[in-house]
C-alpha cells in the first residue's frame, strides 16, 4: 500500500510519533495491561489521517514499520499490517473530541475487574485521583469491534478522559500519546489500591470539605470537573456520582464498596445506603494539603507542565 504524506497535528515527524506509540505499547504490555495481542493505540496525524497499531501483534514488541494509517472512517490507507479491529472506537472519540489527538485502549486487570463486576469507582478516596481523574463512567456492554460498540462511549466522552468499558477494559484519551496513556495507568493503580484497602477491611473516605478543597485546586489549575458545574454546588459532593443516572442502563450497581458518606451535608441527598452505613469513617490523620501538593508537583514535573 502506498504511504500518504501526513498533515500533522504536531510538529513531530512521523517517525518520532511511531516510536512514541511503540514505547507506550511496551509500557502497556510490561504493566500487564495487554495480554497476547490485546490493546490498541492511535494518534491523529491530520483531519483525515490517523496513525494506529496493527491487529495480531503484541503491543510489547511492535516496530515502527508495523504501524498503519487509516482515514476517519477506518479505511486503511498505509501500512503493511492490518489495522486494529477496534479503530472505530478511537475514531468515534476523536470525532467527538477535537482536542483529543491520541487514544489508548487496553485491558488493565484491576480496572477491568470493576468492568466485570459492574461496580462504580468510589470517589473521595485519593487526592491525586480527585484532581486528575474525577468520576469515571462505566459504559454499556456491546460486542467489540463495530460502530455499535464504539457508540457506547458517546454519552461520556465529553465529560471524562478515561472510561471503563463493561466486561472489556478501558479507553483513555488526550492531546499526546503519553497523556492518553497516563489516565489508564492512574486509573488502574487507583482500582488496585481500592481493592487492597477493602481487603484490609476499611476504605476511609475524604470529608466533604477535604474533597471541596481538591476540586478547588483542580479548578485553579484549569482542569474541568462536572462536580464543579452549576447546579451541583448545593449537593453533597461525595454522595454525588456524576454518572449515576447511567448505572441502570449499563447494569452498574454498588455492591463491593459503600457509597462515600454524606458527611453531615444536606440530608435530602443521603441515600438509604448512606443511612444504613455504620460510622466507620475515621478522620484522616494525613495533612492532605501537603500530600496533594507533593504528589501533583511530582506528576506535573514528569509531564513537563507547570502546577502553579
Ligand atoms: Zn479490547
Short mmCIF file of C-alpha atoms and ligand atoms in Angstrom, two decimals:
data_model
loop_
_atom_site.label_atom_id
_atom_site.label_comp_id
_atom_site.label_asym_id
_atom_site.label_seq_id
_atom_site.Cartn_x
_atom_site.Cartn_y
_atom_site.Cartn_z
CA UNK A 1 0.00 0.00 0.00
CA UNK A 2 1.26 3.50 -0.79
CA UNK A 3 2.13 5.80 2.09
CA UNK A 4 0.17 9.06 2.09
CA UNK A 5 2.04 12.13 3.38
CA UNK A 6 0.50 13.16 6.69
CA UNK A 7 -0.93 16.53 7.69
CA UNK A 8 0.48 16.90 11.18
CA UNK A 9 -1.38 17.95 14.31
CA UNK A 10 2.06 18.24 15.81
CA UNK A 11 5.44 19.38 14.56
CA UNK A 12 6.89 15.96 15.45
CA UNK A 13 7.99 13.84 12.47
CA UNK A 14 6.01 10.70 11.69
CA UNK A 15 8.97 8.51 12.65
CA UNK A 16 9.04 10.06 16.13
CA UNK A 17 5.28 9.53 16.59
CA UNK A 18 5.64 5.90 15.55
CA UNK A 19 8.39 5.46 18.13
CA UNK A 20 6.20 7.05 20.81
CA UNK A 21 3.38 4.60 20.06
CA UNK A 22 5.79 1.64 20.20
CA UNK A 23 7.13 2.97 23.50
CA UNK A 24 3.66 3.27 25.05
CA UNK A 25 2.88 -0.21 23.65
CA UNK A 26 5.87 -1.58 25.58
CA UNK A 27 4.68 0.17 28.76
CA UNK A 28 1.14 -1.21 28.38
CA UNK A 29 2.49 -4.72 27.82
CA UNK A 30 5.04 -4.54 30.64
CA UNK A 31 2.37 -3.32 33.09
CA UNK A 32 0.25 -6.36 32.22
CA UNK A 33 -2.43 -4.18 30.63
CA UNK A 34 -2.48 -6.09 27.32
CA UNK A 35 -2.22 -9.88 27.25
CA UNK A 36 -1.45 -11.63 23.98
CA UNK A 37 -2.14 -9.17 21.16
CA UNK A 38 -4.63 -7.09 23.19
CA UNK A 39 -4.78 -3.31 23.20
CA UNK A 40 -4.52 -0.59 20.59
CA UNK A 41 -3.13 2.92 20.35
CA UNK A 42 -3.79 5.73 17.88
CA UNK A 43 -2.61 9.25 17.04
CA UNK A 44 -4.40 11.80 14.85
CA UNK A 45 -1.99 12.96 12.14
CA UNK A 46 -4.38 15.35 10.40
CA UNK A 47 -8.04 15.99 9.55
CA UNK A 48 -8.47 12.62 7.83
CA UNK A 49 -5.44 10.57 8.85
CA UNK A 50 -4.86 8.55 11.98
CA UNK A 51 -1.78 6.52 12.84
CA UNK A 52 -2.71 3.28 14.64
CA UNK A 53 -1.42 -0.05 15.88
CA UNK A 54 -1.94 -3.25 13.88
CA UNK A 55 -4.02 -6.25 14.85
CA UNK A 56 -2.42 -9.59 15.79
CA UNK A 57 0.83 -8.10 17.08
CA UNK A 58 1.90 -7.95 20.73
CA UNK A 59 1.90 -4.32 21.83
CA UNK A 60 5.10 -5.01 23.74
CA UNK A 61 7.09 -5.91 20.64
CA UNK A 62 5.96 -3.52 17.89
CA UNK A 63 8.36 -1.95 15.41
CA UNK A 64 7.62 1.47 13.85
CA UNK A 65 7.18 -0.26 10.49
CA UNK A 66 4.28 -2.33 11.94
CA UNK A 67 2.06 0.74 12.34
CA UNK A 68 -0.81 1.60 9.97
CA UNK A 69 -2.59 4.77 8.82
CA UNK A 70 -6.37 4.90 8.43
CA UNK A 71 -8.82 7.61 7.37
CA UNK A 72 -11.52 8.89 9.75
CA UNK A 73 -13.91 6.16 8.57
CA UNK A 74 -11.42 3.44 9.44
CA UNK A 75 -10.31 2.60 5.87
CA UNK A 76 -6.65 1.65 5.81
CA UNK A 77 -4.54 3.98 3.65
CA UNK A 78 -1.00 2.93 4.61
CA UNK A 79 0.91 0.15 6.34
CA UNK A 80 1.78 -3.45 5.57
CA UNK A 81 -0.08 -4.93 8.52
CA UNK A 82 -3.85 -4.89 9.03
CA UNK A 83 -5.12 -2.09 11.26
CA UNK A 84 -6.66 -2.76 14.67
CA UNK A 85 -10.22 -4.08 14.62
CA UNK A 86 -11.10 -1.63 17.40
CA UNK A 87 -10.11 1.50 15.46
CA UNK A 88 -13.75 2.68 15.19
CA UNK A 89 -13.71 3.22 18.97
CA UNK A 90 -10.69 5.53 18.58
CA UNK A 91 -12.16 7.42 15.61
CA UNK A 92 -15.51 7.94 17.36
CA UNK A 93 -13.72 9.53 20.31
CA UNK A 94 -11.62 11.76 18.01
CA UNK A 95 -14.74 12.89 16.13
CA UNK A 96 -16.48 13.81 19.40
CA UNK A 97 -13.41 15.48 20.90
CA UNK A 98 -11.44 17.75 18.53
CA UNK A 99 -8.94 18.40 21.35
CA UNK A 100 -8.05 14.71 21.52
CA UNK A 101 -5.19 13.51 19.30
CA UNK A 102 -4.45 10.17 20.90
CA UNK A 103 -6.49 7.23 22.20
CA UNK A 104 -5.23 4.24 24.20
CA UNK A 105 -7.36 1.13 24.68
CA UNK A 106 -6.28 -1.87 26.76
CA UNK A 107 -7.40 -4.35 29.41
CA UNK A 108 -5.72 -3.35 32.70
CA UNK A 109 -6.74 -6.09 35.18
CA UNK A 110 -7.81 -4.01 38.20
CA UNK A 111 -9.91 -1.51 36.26
CA UNK A 112 -11.27 -4.38 34.14
CA UNK A 113 -12.29 -6.19 37.35
CA UNK A 114 -14.57 -3.22 38.10
CA UNK A 115 -15.81 -3.50 34.49
CA UNK A 116 -16.69 -7.17 35.02
CA UNK A 117 -18.23 -6.62 38.47
CA UNK A 118 -20.03 -3.54 37.07
CA UNK A 119 -19.02 -1.81 40.29
CA UNK A 120 -18.84 2.00 40.12
CA UNK A 121 -15.47 3.50 41.05
CA UNK A 122 -15.81 5.11 44.51
CA UNK A 123 -14.87 8.78 44.69
CA UNK A 124 -13.41 10.90 47.51
CA UNK A 125 -10.60 8.49 48.41
CA UNK A 126 -7.28 9.63 46.89
CA UNK A 127 -6.31 13.30 46.35
CA UNK A 128 -4.47 12.68 43.08
CA UNK A 129 -7.43 10.79 41.63
CA UNK A 130 -9.86 13.56 42.59
CA UNK A 131 -7.70 16.17 40.89
CA UNK A 132 -6.64 14.29 37.77
CA UNK A 133 -9.37 11.74 37.07
CA UNK A 134 -12.65 12.75 38.68
CA UNK A 135 -15.66 10.47 38.37
CA UNK A 136 -15.18 7.57 35.95
CA UNK A 137 -18.12 6.14 33.96
CA UNK A 138 -18.75 2.52 33.01
CA UNK A 139 -20.21 2.18 29.51
CA UNK A 140 -22.96 -0.17 28.39
CA UNK A 141 -21.68 -3.55 27.13
CA UNK A 142 -21.60 -4.26 23.38
CA UNK A 143 -19.70 -6.85 21.32
CA UNK A 144 -16.35 -5.20 20.48
CA UNK A 145 -15.31 -4.19 17.00
CA UNK A 146 -18.27 -2.48 15.34
CA UNK A 147 -19.73 1.02 15.32
CA UNK A 148 -22.41 -0.03 17.82
CA UNK A 149 -19.64 -0.84 20.29
CA UNK A 150 -17.85 2.45 19.52
CA UNK A 151 -21.08 4.39 20.08
CA UNK A 152 -21.27 3.18 23.72
CA UNK A 153 -18.67 5.80 24.67
CA UNK A 154 -20.58 8.74 23.21
CA UNK A 155 -22.64 9.66 26.32
CA UNK A 156 -19.45 10.09 28.39
CA UNK A 157 -16.72 11.16 26.04
CA UNK A 158 -17.09 14.89 26.63
CA UNK A 159 -17.08 14.67 30.43
CA UNK A 160 -14.24 12.22 31.09
CA UNK A 161 -10.75 11.36 29.81
CA UNK A 162 -10.89 7.71 30.76
CA UNK A 163 -13.83 5.30 30.53
CA UNK A 164 -14.35 1.77 31.74
CA UNK A 165 -15.87 -0.48 29.06
CA UNK A 166 -18.25 -3.01 30.64
CA UNK A 167 -16.85 -6.59 30.61
CA UNK A 168 -13.99 -5.44 28.42
CA UNK A 169 -11.34 -2.93 29.56
CA UNK A 170 -10.56 0.78 29.47
CA UNK A 171 -10.14 3.56 26.95
CA UNK A 172 -8.40 6.84 27.69
CA UNK A 173 -7.54 9.82 25.53
CA UNK A 174 -5.59 13.06 25.43
CA UNK A 175 -3.56 15.53 23.47
CA UNK A 176 -0.49 13.28 23.20
CA UNK A 177 0.11 9.52 23.33
CA UNK A 178 1.80 9.87 26.71
CA UNK A 179 -1.09 11.86 28.21
CA UNK A 180 -3.68 9.47 26.76
CA UNK A 181 -1.90 6.55 28.41
CA UNK A 182 -1.39 8.42 31.69
CA UNK A 183 -5.09 8.26 32.65
CA UNK A 184 -5.17 4.46 32.21
CA UNK A 185 -2.15 3.98 34.46
CA UNK A 186 -3.57 6.24 37.20
CA UNK A 187 -6.98 4.53 36.99
CA UNK A 188 -5.60 1.01 37.25
CA UNK A 189 -3.34 1.96 40.18
CA UNK A 190 -6.37 3.50 41.90
CA UNK A 191 -8.54 0.42 41.32
CA UNK A 192 -5.77 -1.75 42.76
CA UNK A 193 -5.45 0.43 45.86
CA UNK A 194 -9.23 0.35 46.36
CA UNK A 195 -9.25 -3.45 46.21
CA UNK A 196 -6.27 -3.77 48.57
CA UNK A 197 -7.64 -1.34 51.15
CA UNK A 198 -11.05 -3.02 51.04
CA UNK A 199 -9.28 -6.34 51.70
CA UNK A 200 -7.65 -4.72 54.74
CA UNK A 201 -11.16 -4.12 55.99
CA UNK A 202 -11.80 -0.41 55.61
CA UNK A 203 -11.92 2.31 52.99
CA UNK A 204 -11.61 5.76 54.56
CA UNK A 205 -13.29 8.48 52.53
CA UNK A 206 -12.24 12.11 52.43
CA UNK A 207 -14.67 14.52 54.05
CA UNK A 208 -16.81 16.90 52.03
CA UNK A 209 -14.53 19.81 52.97
CA UNK A 210 -11.38 17.91 52.00
CA UNK A 211 -12.89 16.95 48.66
CA UNK A 212 -14.06 20.53 48.08
CA UNK A 213 -10.50 21.75 48.61
CA UNK A 214 -9.25 19.28 46.00
CA UNK A 215 -11.89 20.34 43.49
CA UNK A 216 -10.99 24.00 44.08
CA UNK A 217 -7.36 23.13 43.41
CA UNK A 218 -8.42 21.32 40.26
CA UNK A 219 -10.36 24.36 39.05
CA UNK A 220 -7.42 26.64 39.82
CA UNK A 221 -5.19 24.52 37.60
CA UNK A 222 -7.68 24.63 34.74
CA UNK A 223 -8.96 21.04 34.89
CA UNK A 224 -12.71 20.77 34.42
CA UNK A 225 -14.90 18.53 36.58
CA UNK A 226 -18.66 18.01 36.22
CA UNK A 227 -18.93 18.22 40.00
CA UNK A 228 -17.94 21.90 39.77
CA UNK A 229 -20.72 22.70 37.29
CA UNK A 230 -23.66 24.90 38.13
CA UNK A 231 -26.44 23.10 39.93
CA UNK A 232 -24.02 20.84 41.81
CA UNK A 233 -22.97 23.48 44.35
CA UNK A 234 -25.65 22.61 46.90
CA UNK A 235 -25.29 18.86 46.50
CA UNK A 236 -23.25 16.73 48.78
CA UNK A 237 -20.11 16.30 46.69
CA UNK A 238 -19.09 12.89 47.92
CA UNK A 239 -22.51 11.32 47.53
CA UNK A 240 -22.98 12.80 44.11
CA UNK A 241 -21.87 10.34 41.48
CA UNK A 242 -21.89 12.27 38.22
CA UNK A 243 -22.74 9.22 36.11
CA UNK A 244 -25.24 7.62 38.50
CA UNK A 245 -28.15 8.13 36.08
CA UNK A 246 -26.41 5.83 33.57
CA UNK A 247 -25.90 2.94 36.01
CA UNK A 248 -29.25 1.26 35.35
CA UNK A 249 -28.76 1.15 31.60
CA UNK A 250 -25.20 -0.19 31.93
CA UNK A 251 -26.08 -2.77 34.61
CA UNK A 252 -23.87 -0.98 37.14
CA UNK A 253 -24.69 -1.03 40.83
CA UNK A 254 -22.79 -0.54 44.04
CA UNK A 255 -22.12 -3.80 45.90
CA UNK A 256 -18.46 -4.11 46.88
CA UNK A 257 -17.91 -0.58 48.19
CA UNK A 258 -20.01 1.67 50.41
CA UNK A 259 -21.19 4.95 48.98
CA UNK A 260 -18.97 7.82 50.07
CA UNK A 261 -20.61 9.22 53.21
CA UNK A 262 -22.68 12.42 53.10
CA UNK A 263 -20.60 13.91 55.94
CA UNK A 264 -23.43 15.79 57.51
CA UNK A 265 -24.44 17.70 54.43
CA UNK A 266 -27.92 18.26 53.07
CA UNK A 267 -29.76 15.14 54.33
CA UNK A 268 -32.10 15.03 51.33
CA UNK A 269 -29.12 13.85 49.26
CA UNK A 270 -28.30 10.99 51.58
CA UNK A 271 -29.36 7.65 50.15
CA UNK A 272 -30.67 4.64 52.06
CA UNK A 273 -27.22 3.11 51.74
CA UNK A 274 -25.72 6.11 53.49
CA UNK A 275 -28.30 5.98 56.26
CA UNK A 276 -27.59 2.29 56.84
CA UNK A 277 -23.82 2.66 56.68
CA UNK A 278 -22.07 2.34 60.04
CA UNK A 279 -19.91 5.27 61.13
CA UNK A 280 -16.63 3.56 60.28
CA UNK A 281 -15.06 6.52 58.52
CA UNK A 282 -12.28 7.87 60.68
CA UNK A 283 -10.94 11.40 60.17
CA UNK A 284 -7.76 11.20 58.09
CA UNK A 285 -4.59 11.74 60.07
CA UNK A 286 -2.68 12.89 56.98
CA UNK A 287 -2.12 16.54 56.07
CA UNK A 288 -3.73 16.40 52.65
CA UNK A 289 -2.63 19.90 51.65
CA UNK A 290 0.97 18.77 51.89
CA UNK A 291 0.29 15.40 50.28
CA UNK A 292 -1.64 16.78 47.32
CA UNK A 293 0.96 19.42 46.67
CA UNK A 294 3.79 16.90 46.74
CA UNK A 295 2.01 14.35 44.55
CA UNK A 296 0.79 16.82 41.95
CA UNK A 297 4.10 18.64 41.72
CA UNK A 298 5.82 15.37 41.01
CA UNK A 299 3.30 14.37 38.35
CA UNK A 300 3.45 17.80 36.73
CA UNK A 301 7.24 17.67 36.72
CA UNK A 302 7.16 14.32 34.95
CA UNK A 303 4.72 15.66 32.39
CA UNK A 304 6.63 18.89 31.97
CA UNK A 305 3.66 21.11 32.86
CA UNK A 306 3.50 23.87 35.46
CA UNK A 307 1.50 23.19 38.62
CA UNK A 308 1.44 26.77 39.88
ZN1 LIG B 1 -10.23 -4.56 23.78
#
